[in-house]
Amino acid sequence: MAKRDTSWTMAKYKRFLSENRGAGELASYKPWLSIQDFPSKGRVSRIKGWKTNRIHHFFSDIQTRCFYMFEWDDEIVDIREHYPLLDLAEVVKDNKDLKQEFFINREPPYILTTTFLLTLRNHKYIARTVKSSSELGKKSVLERLEIERRYWAAKQIDFGIITQKEIPTKMVKNIEWIHSSLYTYEERGLTENSLENYCNILIDKFRDSKYSIRKITSDFDKENDVSDGTGLYIFKYLLASKHIYIDMNESIDIAKSRPKIIIDWGARYASNQ
């Protein structure tokens, strides 16, 4: 197998531009970096987004966990990862005290990226860079973060840094557990009509039962003569689609007593204790 060329060259820079990397929104956005381009020190991930309906690329667990956190936030309507600061030299005029390799003419130019550019429901933007807390003591990292801060400040866009300390671990694990269920009903042999029907049946069982999620979903499988795990999949789907709500800050243990579930299924609404 040929060794992957990870060098940064003028040809690669021009190719990235020709591919419109860093351009577009939602499904049409192309991140400046993809997991095929460069090696990662962390675990890489490719995840289909709820909000964007496209594949997102991440180079570390921290980036992936932030993504899940943003996916769950209803105030965020678009997630653009590895956003390139292509106009850095033009935007950041106050740069004499900064590392000049980012501002001088060089071939190929070094392109700095911000981990996430997020679009909010109110049509405003926020930028977030993700770093391990251990990296924040490095001078080179702090220099780059200051460049990013000045860039986004010049554009009047809120900028912040997220480390693993700011990530709600239990919530993120819960979101990861249910995330893929939003798109996979056809893989389980379900149609939209059968999915909706099963959702209504399971909601009624949640309303009327005090048993654990495991028992409720297992009984659902037997009563509806469906394959094992279908009921649990429907439960995940209902959570992912936010037709039911539970406290996502607490670990989901399907074997324990059923947690408080808020049901919101179109016109059907109830609160079960």
XYZ file of C-alpha atoms in Angstrom:
273
model
C 0.000 0.000 0.000
C 1.380 3.414 -0.951
C 2.280 5.717 1.897
C -0.137 8.619 2.290
C 1.400 11.983 1.385
C 0.749 14.254 4.378
C 3.059 17.098 3.340
C 1.590 20.588 2.948
C 2.358 21.800 -0.560
C 1.227 24.556 -2.907
C -0.468 21.931 -5.054
C -2.435 20.662 -2.075
C -3.367 24.214 -1.042
C -4.688 24.962 -4.536
C -6.565 21.672 -4.584
C -8.266 22.491 -1.282
C -9.366 25.852 -2.688
C -10.605 24.289 -5.909
C -12.647 21.828 -3.846
C -14.308 24.791 -2.094
C -13.130 23.662 1.284
C -14.262 26.020 3.990
C -17.178 27.179 1.825
C -20.887 26.475 2.016
C -23.326 25.847 4.829
C -25.206 22.871 6.245
C -25.028 19.919 3.801
C -22.962 21.878 1.253
C -20.171 22.844 3.675
C -16.796 21.211 3.174
C -14.404 21.312 6.139
C -10.891 22.530 5.406
C -9.520 19.332 6.948
C -10.809 15.790 6.612
C -9.528 12.659 8.291
C -8.007 11.497 4.989
C -5.704 14.531 4.806
C -3.466 14.391 7.856
C -2.558 11.960 10.623
C -4.153 12.472 14.024
C -2.732 11.985 17.505
C -6.229 11.084 18.716
C -9.066 8.836 17.628
C -10.671 10.032 14.400
C -14.419 9.951 13.781
C -16.777 10.347 10.837
C -20.327 11.087 11.975
C -23.442 11.978 10.031
C -24.925 15.150 11.483
C -28.530 15.646 12.516
C -28.521 19.342 11.684
C -26.461 19.252 8.487
C -27.271 15.847 6.965
C -23.610 15.418 6.011
C -20.558 13.581 7.335
C -18.486 15.496 9.911
C -14.768 14.824 10.434
C -13.072 14.890 13.838
C -9.494 14.266 14.911
C -9.918 13.622 18.627
C -12.400 12.416 21.211
C -12.719 15.960 22.592
C -13.780 17.304 19.196
C -16.293 14.477 18.796
C -17.776 15.054 22.254
C -18.155 18.756 21.565
C -19.956 17.903 18.354
C -22.479 15.748 20.219
C -23.007 18.593 22.678
C -23.687 21.033 19.826
C -25.970 18.549 18.055
C -28.195 18.402 21.133
C -28.425 22.184 21.538
C -31.571 23.440 19.778
C -30.178 26.990 19.626
C -27.467 25.793 17.214
C -28.722 25.264 13.656
C -25.477 24.671 11.732
C -22.115 23.175 12.677
C -19.052 23.848 10.547
C -15.922 22.058 11.712
C -12.293 22.930 10.885
C -13.237 26.347 9.567
C -10.287 27.971 7.751
C -9.217 31.555 8.420
C -8.372 32.162 4.779
C -8.466 35.957 5.074
C -6.430 36.085 8.289
C -3.817 38.574 7.061
C -6.486 40.974 5.804
C -8.638 40.737 8.933
C -6.034 40.886 11.712
C -4.258 44.199 11.200
C -2.899 44.402 14.744
C -0.364 41.604 14.375
C 3.103 43.032 15.007
C 3.412 41.185 18.316
C 2.143 37.922 16.839
C 3.990 35.121 15.117
C 4.602 36.540 11.657
C 4.673 33.249 9.756
C 0.870 33.447 9.664
C 0.852 36.905 8.081
C 3.761 37.069 5.650
C 3.558 35.915 2.035
C 4.754 32.344 1.770
C 4.082 29.424 -0.525
C 2.058 27.562 0.387
C 0.386 29.833 2.969
C -0.159 28.321 6.389
C -3.913 28.107 7.023
C -5.087 28.379 10.594
C -8.429 26.754 11.411
C -10.989 27.153 14.182
C -12.461 23.846 15.329
C -16.102 24.955 15.127
C -18.008 27.835 13.582
C -21.595 27.580 14.832
C -24.706 29.269 13.469
C -27.359 30.108 16.058
C -31.107 30.219 15.638
C -30.996 34.027 15.920
C -28.688 34.102 12.839
C -25.637 35.031 14.898
C -22.370 33.086 14.853
C -20.039 31.843 17.561
C -16.582 30.312 17.110
C -15.145 27.655 19.399
C -11.715 26.059 19.395
C -11.272 22.728 21.158
C -8.075 21.953 23.041
C -6.970 19.544 25.712
C -6.332 21.467 28.934
C -2.775 20.098 28.936
C -2.075 21.997 25.704
C -2.918 25.383 27.186
C 0.460 25.601 28.876
C 2.309 25.524 25.552
C 3.534 28.842 24.192
C 2.929 27.877 20.559
C -0.671 26.908 21.331
C -1.324 30.133 23.213
C 0.100 32.158 20.323
C -2.269 30.502 17.857
C -5.218 30.943 20.180
C -4.465 34.644 20.456
C -4.426 34.895 16.656
C -7.816 33.182 16.510
C -9.183 35.451 19.241
C -8.135 38.598 17.370
C -9.498 37.249 14.094
C -12.973 36.593 15.466
C -12.936 39.793 17.518
C -12.276 41.740 14.313
C -15.312 40.052 12.780
C -17.331 40.763 15.939
C -17.985 37.072 16.496
C -17.873 35.556 19.978
C -14.857 33.262 20.398
C -14.141 30.750 23.125
C -11.976 27.766 24.047
C -13.416 24.437 25.149
C -11.390 21.798 27.005
C -12.480 18.429 28.307
C -13.292 20.124 31.628
C -16.228 21.990 30.057
C -17.813 18.911 28.489
C -20.706 17.276 30.424
C -19.523 13.672 30.226
C -22.775 11.895 31.112
C -24.822 13.975 28.690
C -22.389 13.450 25.838
C -22.295 9.682 26.400
C -26.096 9.593 26.337
C -26.226 11.580 23.090
C -23.593 9.322 21.517
C -25.650 6.263 22.526
C -28.790 7.491 20.726
C -27.252 9.554 17.925
C -27.215 7.086 15.031
C -30.801 5.922 15.687
C -32.264 8.962 13.930
C -31.261 7.673 10.484
C -31.277 3.900 10.697
C -34.941 2.891 10.833
C -34.864 1.636 7.219
C -31.879 -0.570 8.060
C -34.120 -2.251 10.622
C -36.759 -2.920 7.965
C -39.078 -0.144 9.162
C -41.049 2.328 7.061
C -42.035 5.818 8.179
C -45.563 4.577 8.847
C -44.476 1.553 10.872
C -41.960 3.684 12.769
C -44.657 6.187 13.754
C -47.015 3.374 14.732
C -44.402 1.699 16.937
C -43.490 5.054 18.484
C -47.108 5.571 19.525
C -47.348 2.055 20.933
C -44.171 2.446 22.958
C -45.237 5.875 24.221
C -48.444 4.326 25.532
C -46.415 1.649 27.305
C -44.219 4.291 28.915
C -47.312 6.175 30.025
C -48.887 3.128 31.634
C -45.883 1.257 33.053
C -43.511 1.788 35.948
C -41.095 -0.951 34.884
C -37.517 -0.447 33.696
C -36.747 0.592 30.129
C -35.280 -2.862 29.488
C -38.467 -4.671 30.543
C -40.781 -2.244 28.739
C -38.868 -2.510 25.461
C -38.410 -6.267 25.785
C -42.154 -6.725 26.345
C -42.751 -4.466 23.333
C -40.686 -6.804 21.116
C -42.678 -9.863 22.211
C -46.107 -8.237 22.024
C -45.489 -6.834 18.528
C -43.636 -9.897 17.216
C -40.597 -7.879 16.131
C -36.903 -8.723 16.331
C -35.105 -8.394 19.633
C -33.839 -4.865 20.218
C -36.531 -3.134 18.157
C -38.203 -1.662 21.223
C -34.896 -0.352 22.543
C -34.175 1.142 19.115
C -37.582 2.884 19.153
C -36.773 4.255 22.615
C -33.490 5.669 21.289
C -35.262 7.131 18.271
C -37.852 8.841 20.467
C -35.068 10.411 22.522
C -33.010 11.443 19.496
C -36.021 13.004 17.777
C -37.012 14.661 21.078
C -40.494 13.189 21.127
C -39.700 12.078 24.658
C -37.392 13.711 27.165
C -35.446 12.437 30.142
C -32.709 14.006 32.243
C -29.755 13.672 29.868
C -27.356 14.804 32.596
C -27.858 11.457 34.325
C -26.507 8.189 32.938
C -29.151 6.130 31.144
C -29.366 2.727 32.811
C -32.039 0.701 31.035
C -32.023 -1.956 33.779
C -32.902 0.411 36.617
C -36.297 1.806 37.527
C -37.682 3.910 34.721
C -36.650 7.580 34.942
C -39.127 10.447 34.665
C -40.143 10.672 31.012
C -41.723 13.730 29.400
C -43.750 12.721 26.351
C -44.217 15.129 23.457
C -45.612 13.380 20.375
C -47.308 15.970 18.208
C -50.603 16.791 19.865
C -50.038 14.001 22.387
C -48.383 15.347 25.512
C -48.074 13.954 29.001
C -45.699 13.934 31.915
C -45.050 10.616 33.656
C -43.497 10.472 37.112
